Short mmCIF file of N, CA, C and O in Angstrom, two decimals:
data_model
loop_
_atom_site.label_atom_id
_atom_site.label_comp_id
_atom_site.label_asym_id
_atom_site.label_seq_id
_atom_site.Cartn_x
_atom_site.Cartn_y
_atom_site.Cartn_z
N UNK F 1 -11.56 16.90 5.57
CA UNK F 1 -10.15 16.73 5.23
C UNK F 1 -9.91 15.30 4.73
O UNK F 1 -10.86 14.53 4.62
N UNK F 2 -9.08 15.06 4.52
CA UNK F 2 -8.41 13.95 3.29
C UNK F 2 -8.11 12.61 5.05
O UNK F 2 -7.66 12.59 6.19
N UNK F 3 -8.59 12.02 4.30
CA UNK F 3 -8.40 10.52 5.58
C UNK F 3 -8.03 8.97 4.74
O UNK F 3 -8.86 8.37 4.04
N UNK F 4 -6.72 8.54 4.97
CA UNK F 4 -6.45 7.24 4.66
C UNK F 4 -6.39 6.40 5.86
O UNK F 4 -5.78 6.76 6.87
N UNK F 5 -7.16 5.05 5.76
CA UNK F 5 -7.69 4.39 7.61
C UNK F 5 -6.98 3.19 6.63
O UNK F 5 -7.21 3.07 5.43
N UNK F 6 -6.01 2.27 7.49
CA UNK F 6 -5.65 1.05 7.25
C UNK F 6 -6.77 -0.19 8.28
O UNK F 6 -7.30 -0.10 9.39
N UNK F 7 -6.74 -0.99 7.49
CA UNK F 7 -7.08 -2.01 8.38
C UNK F 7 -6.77 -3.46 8.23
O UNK F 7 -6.49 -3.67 7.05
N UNK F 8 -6.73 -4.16 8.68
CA UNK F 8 -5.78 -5.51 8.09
C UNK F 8 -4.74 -6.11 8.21
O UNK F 8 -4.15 -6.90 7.48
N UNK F 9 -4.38 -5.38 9.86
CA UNK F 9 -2.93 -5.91 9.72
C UNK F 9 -3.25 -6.67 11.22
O UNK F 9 -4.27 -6.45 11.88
N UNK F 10 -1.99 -7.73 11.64
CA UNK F 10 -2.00 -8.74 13.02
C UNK F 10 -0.63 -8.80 12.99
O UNK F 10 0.25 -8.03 12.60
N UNK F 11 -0.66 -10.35 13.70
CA UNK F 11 0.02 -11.43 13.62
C UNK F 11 -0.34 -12.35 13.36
O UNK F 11 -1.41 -12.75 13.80
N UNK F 12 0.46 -13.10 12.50
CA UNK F 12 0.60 -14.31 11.45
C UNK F 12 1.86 -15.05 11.63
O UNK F 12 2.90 -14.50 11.99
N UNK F 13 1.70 -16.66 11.30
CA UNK F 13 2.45 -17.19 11.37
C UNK F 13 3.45 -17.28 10.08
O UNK F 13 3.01 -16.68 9.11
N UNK F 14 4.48 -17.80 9.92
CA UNK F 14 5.45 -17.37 8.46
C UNK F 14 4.46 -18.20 7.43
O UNK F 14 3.69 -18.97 7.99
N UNK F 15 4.41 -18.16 6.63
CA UNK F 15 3.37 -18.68 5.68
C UNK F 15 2.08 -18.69 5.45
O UNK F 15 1.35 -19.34 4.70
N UNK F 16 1.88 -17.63 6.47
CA UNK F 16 0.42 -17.41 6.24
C UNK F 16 0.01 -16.03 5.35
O UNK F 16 0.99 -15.63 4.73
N UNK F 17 -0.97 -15.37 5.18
CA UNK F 17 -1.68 -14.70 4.67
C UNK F 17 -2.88 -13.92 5.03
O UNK F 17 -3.99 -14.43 5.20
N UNK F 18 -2.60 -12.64 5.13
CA UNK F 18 -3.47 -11.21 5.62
C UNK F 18 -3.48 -10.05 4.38
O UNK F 18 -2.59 -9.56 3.67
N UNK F 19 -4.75 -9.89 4.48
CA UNK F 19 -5.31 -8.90 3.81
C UNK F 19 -5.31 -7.22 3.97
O UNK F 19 -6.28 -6.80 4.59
N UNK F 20 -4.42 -6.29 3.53
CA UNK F 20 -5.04 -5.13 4.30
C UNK F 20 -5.33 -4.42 3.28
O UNK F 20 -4.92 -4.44 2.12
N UNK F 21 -6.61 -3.34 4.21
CA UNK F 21 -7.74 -2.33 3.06
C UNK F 21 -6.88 -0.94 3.77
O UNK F 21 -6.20 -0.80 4.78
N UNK F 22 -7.28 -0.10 2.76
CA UNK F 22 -7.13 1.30 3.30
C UNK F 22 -8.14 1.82 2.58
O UNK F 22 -8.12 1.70 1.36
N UNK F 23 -9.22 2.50 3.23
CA UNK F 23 -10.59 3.68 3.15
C UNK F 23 -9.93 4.48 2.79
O UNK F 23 -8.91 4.77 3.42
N UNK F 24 -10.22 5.02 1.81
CA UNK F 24 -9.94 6.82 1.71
C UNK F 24 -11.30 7.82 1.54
O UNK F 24 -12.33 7.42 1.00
N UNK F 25 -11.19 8.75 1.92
CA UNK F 25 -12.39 10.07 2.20
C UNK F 25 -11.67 11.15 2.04
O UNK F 25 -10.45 10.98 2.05
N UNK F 26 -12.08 12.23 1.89
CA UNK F 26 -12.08 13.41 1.19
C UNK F 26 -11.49 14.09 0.17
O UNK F 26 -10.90 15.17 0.23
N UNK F 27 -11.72 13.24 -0.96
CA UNK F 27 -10.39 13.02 -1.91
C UNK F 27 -10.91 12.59 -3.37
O UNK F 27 -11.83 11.77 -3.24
N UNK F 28 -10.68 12.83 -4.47
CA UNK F 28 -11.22 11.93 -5.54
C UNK F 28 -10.60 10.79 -5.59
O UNK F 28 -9.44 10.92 -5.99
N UNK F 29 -11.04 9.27 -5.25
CA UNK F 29 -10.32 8.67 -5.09
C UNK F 29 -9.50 8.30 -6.52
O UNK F 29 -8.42 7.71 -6.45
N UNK F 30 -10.05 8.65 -7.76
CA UNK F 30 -9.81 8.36 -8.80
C UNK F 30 -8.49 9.36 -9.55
O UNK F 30 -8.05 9.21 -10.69
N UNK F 31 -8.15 10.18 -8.72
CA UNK F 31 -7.55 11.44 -9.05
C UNK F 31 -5.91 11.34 -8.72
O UNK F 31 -4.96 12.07 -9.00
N UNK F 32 -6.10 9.43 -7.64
CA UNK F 32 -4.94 9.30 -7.18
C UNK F 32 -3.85 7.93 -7.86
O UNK F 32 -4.27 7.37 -8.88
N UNK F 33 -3.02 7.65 -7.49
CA UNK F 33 -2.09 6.67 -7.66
C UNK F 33 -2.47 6.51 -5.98
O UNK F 33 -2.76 7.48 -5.27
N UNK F 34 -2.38 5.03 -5.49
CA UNK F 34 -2.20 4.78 -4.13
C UNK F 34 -1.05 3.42 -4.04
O UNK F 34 -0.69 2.35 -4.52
N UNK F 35 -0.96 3.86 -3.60
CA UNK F 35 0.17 2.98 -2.52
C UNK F 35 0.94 1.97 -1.16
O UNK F 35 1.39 2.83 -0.41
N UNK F 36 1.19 0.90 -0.69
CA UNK F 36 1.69 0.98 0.28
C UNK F 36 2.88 0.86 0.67
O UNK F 36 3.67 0.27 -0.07
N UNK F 37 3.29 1.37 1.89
CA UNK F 37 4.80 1.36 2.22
C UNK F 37 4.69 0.86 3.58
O UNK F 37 3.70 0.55 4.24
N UNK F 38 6.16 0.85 3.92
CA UNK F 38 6.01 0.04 5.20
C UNK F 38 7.84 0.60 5.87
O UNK F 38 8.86 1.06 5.35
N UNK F 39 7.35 0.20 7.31
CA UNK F 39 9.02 0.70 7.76
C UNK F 39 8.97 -0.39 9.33
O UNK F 39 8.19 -0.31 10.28
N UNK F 40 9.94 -1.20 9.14
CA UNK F 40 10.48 -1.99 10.09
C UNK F 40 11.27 -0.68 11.00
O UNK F 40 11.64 0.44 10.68
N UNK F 41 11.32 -1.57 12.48
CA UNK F 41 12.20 -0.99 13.62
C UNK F 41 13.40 -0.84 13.21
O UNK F 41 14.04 -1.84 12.89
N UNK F 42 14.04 0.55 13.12
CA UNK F 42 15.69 0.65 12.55
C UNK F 42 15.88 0.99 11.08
O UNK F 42 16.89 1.42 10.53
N UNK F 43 14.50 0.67 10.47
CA UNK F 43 15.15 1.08 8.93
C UNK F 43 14.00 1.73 8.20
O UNK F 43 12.79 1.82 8.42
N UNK F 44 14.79 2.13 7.26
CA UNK F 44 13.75 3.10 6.30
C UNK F 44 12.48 2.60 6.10
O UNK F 44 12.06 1.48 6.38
N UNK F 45 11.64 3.95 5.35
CA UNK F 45 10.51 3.31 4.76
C UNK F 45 10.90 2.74 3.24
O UNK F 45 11.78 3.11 2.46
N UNK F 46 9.79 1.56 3.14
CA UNK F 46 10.10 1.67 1.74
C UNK F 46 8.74 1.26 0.72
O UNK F 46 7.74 0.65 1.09
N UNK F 47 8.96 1.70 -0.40
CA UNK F 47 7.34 1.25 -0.96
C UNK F 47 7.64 -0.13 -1.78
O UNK F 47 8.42 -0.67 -2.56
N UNK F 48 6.40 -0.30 -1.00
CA UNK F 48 6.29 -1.77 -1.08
C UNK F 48 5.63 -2.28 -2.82
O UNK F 48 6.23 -3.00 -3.61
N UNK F 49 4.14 -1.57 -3.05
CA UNK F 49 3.24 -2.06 -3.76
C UNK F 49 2.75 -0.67 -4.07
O UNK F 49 2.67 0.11 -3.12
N UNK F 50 2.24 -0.10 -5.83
CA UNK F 50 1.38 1.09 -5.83
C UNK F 50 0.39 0.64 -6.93
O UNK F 50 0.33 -0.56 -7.20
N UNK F 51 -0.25 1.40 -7.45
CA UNK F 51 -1.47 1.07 -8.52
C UNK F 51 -1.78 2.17 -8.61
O UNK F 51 -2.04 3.04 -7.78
N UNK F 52 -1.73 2.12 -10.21
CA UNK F 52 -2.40 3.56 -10.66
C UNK F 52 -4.10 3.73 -10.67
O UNK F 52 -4.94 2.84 -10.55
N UNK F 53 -4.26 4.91 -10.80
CA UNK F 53 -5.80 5.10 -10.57
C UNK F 53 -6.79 3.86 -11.40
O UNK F 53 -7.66 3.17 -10.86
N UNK F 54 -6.56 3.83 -12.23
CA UNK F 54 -7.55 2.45 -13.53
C UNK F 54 -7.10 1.02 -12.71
O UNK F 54 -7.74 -0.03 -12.84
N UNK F 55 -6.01 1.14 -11.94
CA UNK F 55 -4.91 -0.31 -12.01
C UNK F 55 -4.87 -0.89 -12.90
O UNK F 55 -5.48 -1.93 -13.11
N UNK F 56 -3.87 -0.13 -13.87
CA UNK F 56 -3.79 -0.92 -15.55
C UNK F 56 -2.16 -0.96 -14.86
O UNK F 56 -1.41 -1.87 -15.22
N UNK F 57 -1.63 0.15 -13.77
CA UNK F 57 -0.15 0.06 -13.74
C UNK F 57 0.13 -0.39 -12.27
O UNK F 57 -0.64 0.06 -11.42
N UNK F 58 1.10 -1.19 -11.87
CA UNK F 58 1.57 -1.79 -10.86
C UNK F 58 2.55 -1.99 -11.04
O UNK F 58 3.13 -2.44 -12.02
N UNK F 59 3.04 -1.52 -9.58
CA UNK F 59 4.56 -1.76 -9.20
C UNK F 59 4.62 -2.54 -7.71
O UNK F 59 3.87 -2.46 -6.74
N UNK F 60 5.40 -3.06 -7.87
CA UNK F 60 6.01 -4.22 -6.19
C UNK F 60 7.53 -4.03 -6.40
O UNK F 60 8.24 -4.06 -7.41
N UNK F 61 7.76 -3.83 -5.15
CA UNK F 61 9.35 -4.06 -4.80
C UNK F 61 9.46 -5.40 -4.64
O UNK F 61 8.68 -6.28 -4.28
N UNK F 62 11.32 -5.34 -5.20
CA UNK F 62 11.26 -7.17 -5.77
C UNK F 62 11.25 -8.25 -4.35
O UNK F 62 11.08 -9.46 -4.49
N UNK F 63 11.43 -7.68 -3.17
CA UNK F 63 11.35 -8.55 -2.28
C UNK F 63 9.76 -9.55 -2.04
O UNK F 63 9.51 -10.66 -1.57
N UNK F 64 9.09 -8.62 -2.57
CA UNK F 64 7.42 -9.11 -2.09
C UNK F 64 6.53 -9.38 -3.67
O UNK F 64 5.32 -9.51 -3.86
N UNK F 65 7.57 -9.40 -4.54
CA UNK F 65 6.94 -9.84 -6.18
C UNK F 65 6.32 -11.42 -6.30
O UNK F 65 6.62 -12.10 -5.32
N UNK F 66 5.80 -11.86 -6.96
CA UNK F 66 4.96 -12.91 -6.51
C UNK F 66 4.34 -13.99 -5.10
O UNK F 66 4.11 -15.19 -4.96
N UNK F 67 4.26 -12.81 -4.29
CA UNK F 67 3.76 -13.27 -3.04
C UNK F 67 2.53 -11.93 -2.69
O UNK F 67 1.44 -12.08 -2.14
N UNK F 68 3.16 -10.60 -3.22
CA UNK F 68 1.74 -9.67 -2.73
C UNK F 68 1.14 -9.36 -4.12
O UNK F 68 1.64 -9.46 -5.24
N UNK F 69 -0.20 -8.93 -3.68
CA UNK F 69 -0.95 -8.35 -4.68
C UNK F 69 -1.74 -7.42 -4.46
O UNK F 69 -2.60 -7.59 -3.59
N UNK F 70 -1.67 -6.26 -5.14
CA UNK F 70 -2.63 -4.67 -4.74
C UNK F 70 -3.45 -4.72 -5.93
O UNK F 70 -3.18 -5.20 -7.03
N UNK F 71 -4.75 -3.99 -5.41
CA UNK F 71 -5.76 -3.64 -6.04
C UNK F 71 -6.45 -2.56 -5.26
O UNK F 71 -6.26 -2.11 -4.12
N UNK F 72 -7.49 -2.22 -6.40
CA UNK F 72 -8.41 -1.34 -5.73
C UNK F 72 -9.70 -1.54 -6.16
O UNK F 72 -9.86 -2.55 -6.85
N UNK F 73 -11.04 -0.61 -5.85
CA UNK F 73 -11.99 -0.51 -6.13
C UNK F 73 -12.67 0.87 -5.91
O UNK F 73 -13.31 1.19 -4.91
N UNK F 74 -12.44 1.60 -6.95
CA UNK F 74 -12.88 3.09 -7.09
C UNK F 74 -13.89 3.16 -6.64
O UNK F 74 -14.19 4.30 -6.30
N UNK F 75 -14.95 2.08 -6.37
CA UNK F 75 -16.53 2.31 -6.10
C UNK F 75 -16.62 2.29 -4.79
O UNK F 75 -17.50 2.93 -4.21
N UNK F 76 -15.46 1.36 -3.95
CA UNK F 76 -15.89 1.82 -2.57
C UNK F 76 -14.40 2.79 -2.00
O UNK F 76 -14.04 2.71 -0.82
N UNK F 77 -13.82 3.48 -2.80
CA UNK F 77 -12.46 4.47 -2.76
C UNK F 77 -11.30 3.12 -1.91
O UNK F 77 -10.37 3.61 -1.28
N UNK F 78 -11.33 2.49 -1.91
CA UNK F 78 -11.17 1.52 -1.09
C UNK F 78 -9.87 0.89 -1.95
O UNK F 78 -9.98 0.48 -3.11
N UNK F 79 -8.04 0.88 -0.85
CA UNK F 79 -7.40 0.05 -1.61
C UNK F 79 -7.37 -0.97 -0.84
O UNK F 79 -8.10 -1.18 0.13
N UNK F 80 -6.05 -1.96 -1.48
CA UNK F 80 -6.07 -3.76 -1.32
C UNK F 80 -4.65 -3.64 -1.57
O UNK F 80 -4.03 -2.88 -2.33
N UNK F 81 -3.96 -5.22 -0.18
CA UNK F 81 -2.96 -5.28 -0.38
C UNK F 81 -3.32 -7.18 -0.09
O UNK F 81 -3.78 -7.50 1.01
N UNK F 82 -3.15 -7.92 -0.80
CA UNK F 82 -2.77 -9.11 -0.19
C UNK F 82 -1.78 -9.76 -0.31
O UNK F 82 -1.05 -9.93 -1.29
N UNK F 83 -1.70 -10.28 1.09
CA UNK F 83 0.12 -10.45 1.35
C UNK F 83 -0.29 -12.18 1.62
O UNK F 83 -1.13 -12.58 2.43
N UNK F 84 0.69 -13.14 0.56
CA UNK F 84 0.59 -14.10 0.85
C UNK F 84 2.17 -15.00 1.36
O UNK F 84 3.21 -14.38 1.56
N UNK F 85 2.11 -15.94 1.45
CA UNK F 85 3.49 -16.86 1.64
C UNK F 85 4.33 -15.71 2.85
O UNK F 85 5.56 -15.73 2.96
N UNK F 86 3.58 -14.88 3.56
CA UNK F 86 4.68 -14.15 4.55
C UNK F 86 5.40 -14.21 5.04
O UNK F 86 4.98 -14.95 5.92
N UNK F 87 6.80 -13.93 5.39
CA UNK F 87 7.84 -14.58 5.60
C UNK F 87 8.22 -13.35 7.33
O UNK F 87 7.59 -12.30 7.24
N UNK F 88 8.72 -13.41 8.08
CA UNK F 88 9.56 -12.32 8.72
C UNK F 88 9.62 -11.10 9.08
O UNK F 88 9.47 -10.28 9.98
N UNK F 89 10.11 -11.41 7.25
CA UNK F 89 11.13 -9.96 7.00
C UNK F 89 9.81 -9.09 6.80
O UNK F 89 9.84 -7.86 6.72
N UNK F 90 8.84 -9.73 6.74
CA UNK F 90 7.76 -8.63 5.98
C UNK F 90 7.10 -7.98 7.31
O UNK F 90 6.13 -7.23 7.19
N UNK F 91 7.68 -8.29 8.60
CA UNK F 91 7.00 -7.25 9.78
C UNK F 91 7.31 -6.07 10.00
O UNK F 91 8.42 -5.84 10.49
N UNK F 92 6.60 -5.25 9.76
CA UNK F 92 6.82 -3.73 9.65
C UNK F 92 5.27 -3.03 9.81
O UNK F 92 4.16 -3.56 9.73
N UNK F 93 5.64 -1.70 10.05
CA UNK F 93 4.15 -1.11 9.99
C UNK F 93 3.55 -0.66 8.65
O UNK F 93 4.30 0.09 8.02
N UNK F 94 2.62 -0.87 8.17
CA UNK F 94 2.26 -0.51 6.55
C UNK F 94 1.42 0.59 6.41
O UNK F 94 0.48 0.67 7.20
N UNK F 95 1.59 1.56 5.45
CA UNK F 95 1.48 2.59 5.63
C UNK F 95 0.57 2.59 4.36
O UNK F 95 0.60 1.62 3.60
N UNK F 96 -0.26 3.66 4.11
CA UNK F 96 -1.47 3.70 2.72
C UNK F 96 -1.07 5.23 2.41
O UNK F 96 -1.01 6.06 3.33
N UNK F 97 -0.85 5.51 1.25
CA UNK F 97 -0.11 6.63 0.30
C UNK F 97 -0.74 6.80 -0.82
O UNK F 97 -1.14 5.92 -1.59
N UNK F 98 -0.88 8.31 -0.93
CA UNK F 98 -1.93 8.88 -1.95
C UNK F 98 -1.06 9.84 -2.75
O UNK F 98 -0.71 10.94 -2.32
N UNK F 99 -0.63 9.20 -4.32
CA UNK F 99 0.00 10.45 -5.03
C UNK F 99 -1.34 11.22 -6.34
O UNK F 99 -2.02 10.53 -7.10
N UNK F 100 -1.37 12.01 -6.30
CA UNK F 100 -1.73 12.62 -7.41
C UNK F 100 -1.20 12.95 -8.76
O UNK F 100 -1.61 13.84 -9.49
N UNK F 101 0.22 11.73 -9.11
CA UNK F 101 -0.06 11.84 -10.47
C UNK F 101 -0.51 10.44 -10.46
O UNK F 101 0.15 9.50 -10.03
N UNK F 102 -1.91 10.36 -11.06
CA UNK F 102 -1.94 9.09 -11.16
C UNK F 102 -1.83 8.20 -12.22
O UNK F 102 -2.22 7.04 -12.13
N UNK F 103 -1.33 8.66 -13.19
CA UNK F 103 -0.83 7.45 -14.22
C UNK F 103 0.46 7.06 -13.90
O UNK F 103 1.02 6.39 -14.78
N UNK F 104 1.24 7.35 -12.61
CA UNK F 104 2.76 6.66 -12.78
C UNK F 104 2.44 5.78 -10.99
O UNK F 104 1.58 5.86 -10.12
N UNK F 105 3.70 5.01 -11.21
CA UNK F 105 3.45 4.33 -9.77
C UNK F 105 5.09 4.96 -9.20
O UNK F 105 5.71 4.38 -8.30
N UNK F 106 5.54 6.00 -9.77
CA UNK F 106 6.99 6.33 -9.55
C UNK F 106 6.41 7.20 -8.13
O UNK F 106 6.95 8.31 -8.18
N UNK F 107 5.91 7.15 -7.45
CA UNK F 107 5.22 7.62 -6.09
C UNK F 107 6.10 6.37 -5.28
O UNK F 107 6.59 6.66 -4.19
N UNK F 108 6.26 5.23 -5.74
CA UNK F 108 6.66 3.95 -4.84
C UNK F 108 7.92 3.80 -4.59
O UNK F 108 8.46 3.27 -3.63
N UNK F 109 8.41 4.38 -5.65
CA UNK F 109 10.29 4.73 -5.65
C UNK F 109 10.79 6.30 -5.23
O UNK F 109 11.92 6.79 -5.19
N UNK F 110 9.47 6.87 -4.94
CA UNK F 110 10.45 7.94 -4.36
C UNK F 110 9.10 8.90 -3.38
O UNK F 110 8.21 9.61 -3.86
N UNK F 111 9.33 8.65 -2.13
CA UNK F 111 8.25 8.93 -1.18
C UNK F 111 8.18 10.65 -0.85
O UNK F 111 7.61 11.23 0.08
N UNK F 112 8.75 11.05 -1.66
CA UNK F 112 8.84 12.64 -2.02
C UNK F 112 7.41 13.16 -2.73
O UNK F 112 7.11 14.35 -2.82
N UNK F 113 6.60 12.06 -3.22
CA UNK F 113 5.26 12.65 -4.42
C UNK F 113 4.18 11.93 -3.41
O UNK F 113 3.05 11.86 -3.90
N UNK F 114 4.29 11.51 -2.44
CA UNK F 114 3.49 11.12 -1.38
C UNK F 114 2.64 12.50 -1.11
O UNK F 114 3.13 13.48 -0.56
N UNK F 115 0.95 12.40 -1.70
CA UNK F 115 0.85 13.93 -0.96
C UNK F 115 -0.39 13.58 0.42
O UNK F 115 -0.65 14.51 1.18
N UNK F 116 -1.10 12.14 0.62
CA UNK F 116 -1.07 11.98 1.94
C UNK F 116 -0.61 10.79 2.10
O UNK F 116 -0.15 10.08 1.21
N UNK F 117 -0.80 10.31 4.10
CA UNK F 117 -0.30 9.63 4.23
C UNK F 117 -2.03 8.78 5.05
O UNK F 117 -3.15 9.31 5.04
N UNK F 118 -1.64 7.32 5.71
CA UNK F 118 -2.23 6.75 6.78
C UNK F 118 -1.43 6.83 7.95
O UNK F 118 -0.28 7.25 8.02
N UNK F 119 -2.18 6.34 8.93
CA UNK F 119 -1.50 6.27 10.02
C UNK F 119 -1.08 5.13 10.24
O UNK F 119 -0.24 5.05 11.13
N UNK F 120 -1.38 4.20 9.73
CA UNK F 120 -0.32 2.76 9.52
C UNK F 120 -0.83 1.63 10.54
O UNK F 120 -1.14 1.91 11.69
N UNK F 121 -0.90 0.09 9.93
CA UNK F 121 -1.61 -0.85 10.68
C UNK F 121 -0.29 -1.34 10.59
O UNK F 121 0.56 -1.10 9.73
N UNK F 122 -0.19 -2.39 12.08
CA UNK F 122 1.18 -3.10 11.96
C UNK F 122 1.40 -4.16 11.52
O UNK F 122 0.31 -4.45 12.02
N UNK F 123 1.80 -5.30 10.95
CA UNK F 123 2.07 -6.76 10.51
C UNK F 123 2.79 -6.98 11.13
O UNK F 123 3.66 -6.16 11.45
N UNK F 124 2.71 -8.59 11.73
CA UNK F 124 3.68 -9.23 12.37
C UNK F 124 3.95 -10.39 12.01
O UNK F 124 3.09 -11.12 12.50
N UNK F 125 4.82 -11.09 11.30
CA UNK F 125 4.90 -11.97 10.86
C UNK F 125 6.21 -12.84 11.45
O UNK F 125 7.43 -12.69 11.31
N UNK F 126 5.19 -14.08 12.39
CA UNK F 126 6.19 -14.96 13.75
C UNK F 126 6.72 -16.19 12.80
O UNK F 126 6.14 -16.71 11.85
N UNK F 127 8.33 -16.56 13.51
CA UNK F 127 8.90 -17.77 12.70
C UNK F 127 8.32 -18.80 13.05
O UNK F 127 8.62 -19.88 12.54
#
């Protein structure tokens, strides 16, 4: 069956910087758009960062635009989120999201084309 594993998430101090991977297995990894999202205590999820299958396309929500950066590497199915200058607001649990259309990153604006999910690593980011 289809498995997205996060790994990469702590606590950090505000300005620091953590890396998180998500593995994927049973799946073409190439077949997907991936994603991450994230949902603080009390409020929605929301997508954060996606990349289309090539990563020719990327999307970031404008809160985390020149501070994160996603990638991937089809060779080890393996995505990438690095989160730098962290502030706070960015503690939430982060979640790894697999759409199958993969030339759009419109999977990130609307968590309806999500067709799996992870089980989510947490970030904590202390003032």
């Amino acid at each position: 069956q289809v498995q997205l594993v996060e790994s990469g998430g702590g606590l950090v101090q505000a300005g620091g910087s953590l890396r998180l991977s998500c593995t994927a297995s049973g799946l073409t990894f190439t077949s997907y758009t991936m994603g991450w999202f994230r949902q603080a205590p009390g409020k929605g999820r929301e997508g954060v960062s996606c990349i289309t299958w090539s990563g020719s396309v990327t999307y970031y929500t404008d809160s985390v635009k020149g501070r994160f950066t996603v990638s991937r590497d089809n060779h080890k199915n393996t995505l990438y989120l690095q989160m730098d200058s962290l502030k706070p607001e960015d503690s939430a649990m982060y979640y790894c999201a697999a759409d199958d259309m993969r030339y759009t990153t419109q999977m990130c604006q609307n968590e309806a084309l999500v067709n799996y999910w992870g089980q989510g690593t947490q970030v904590t980011v202390s003032s």
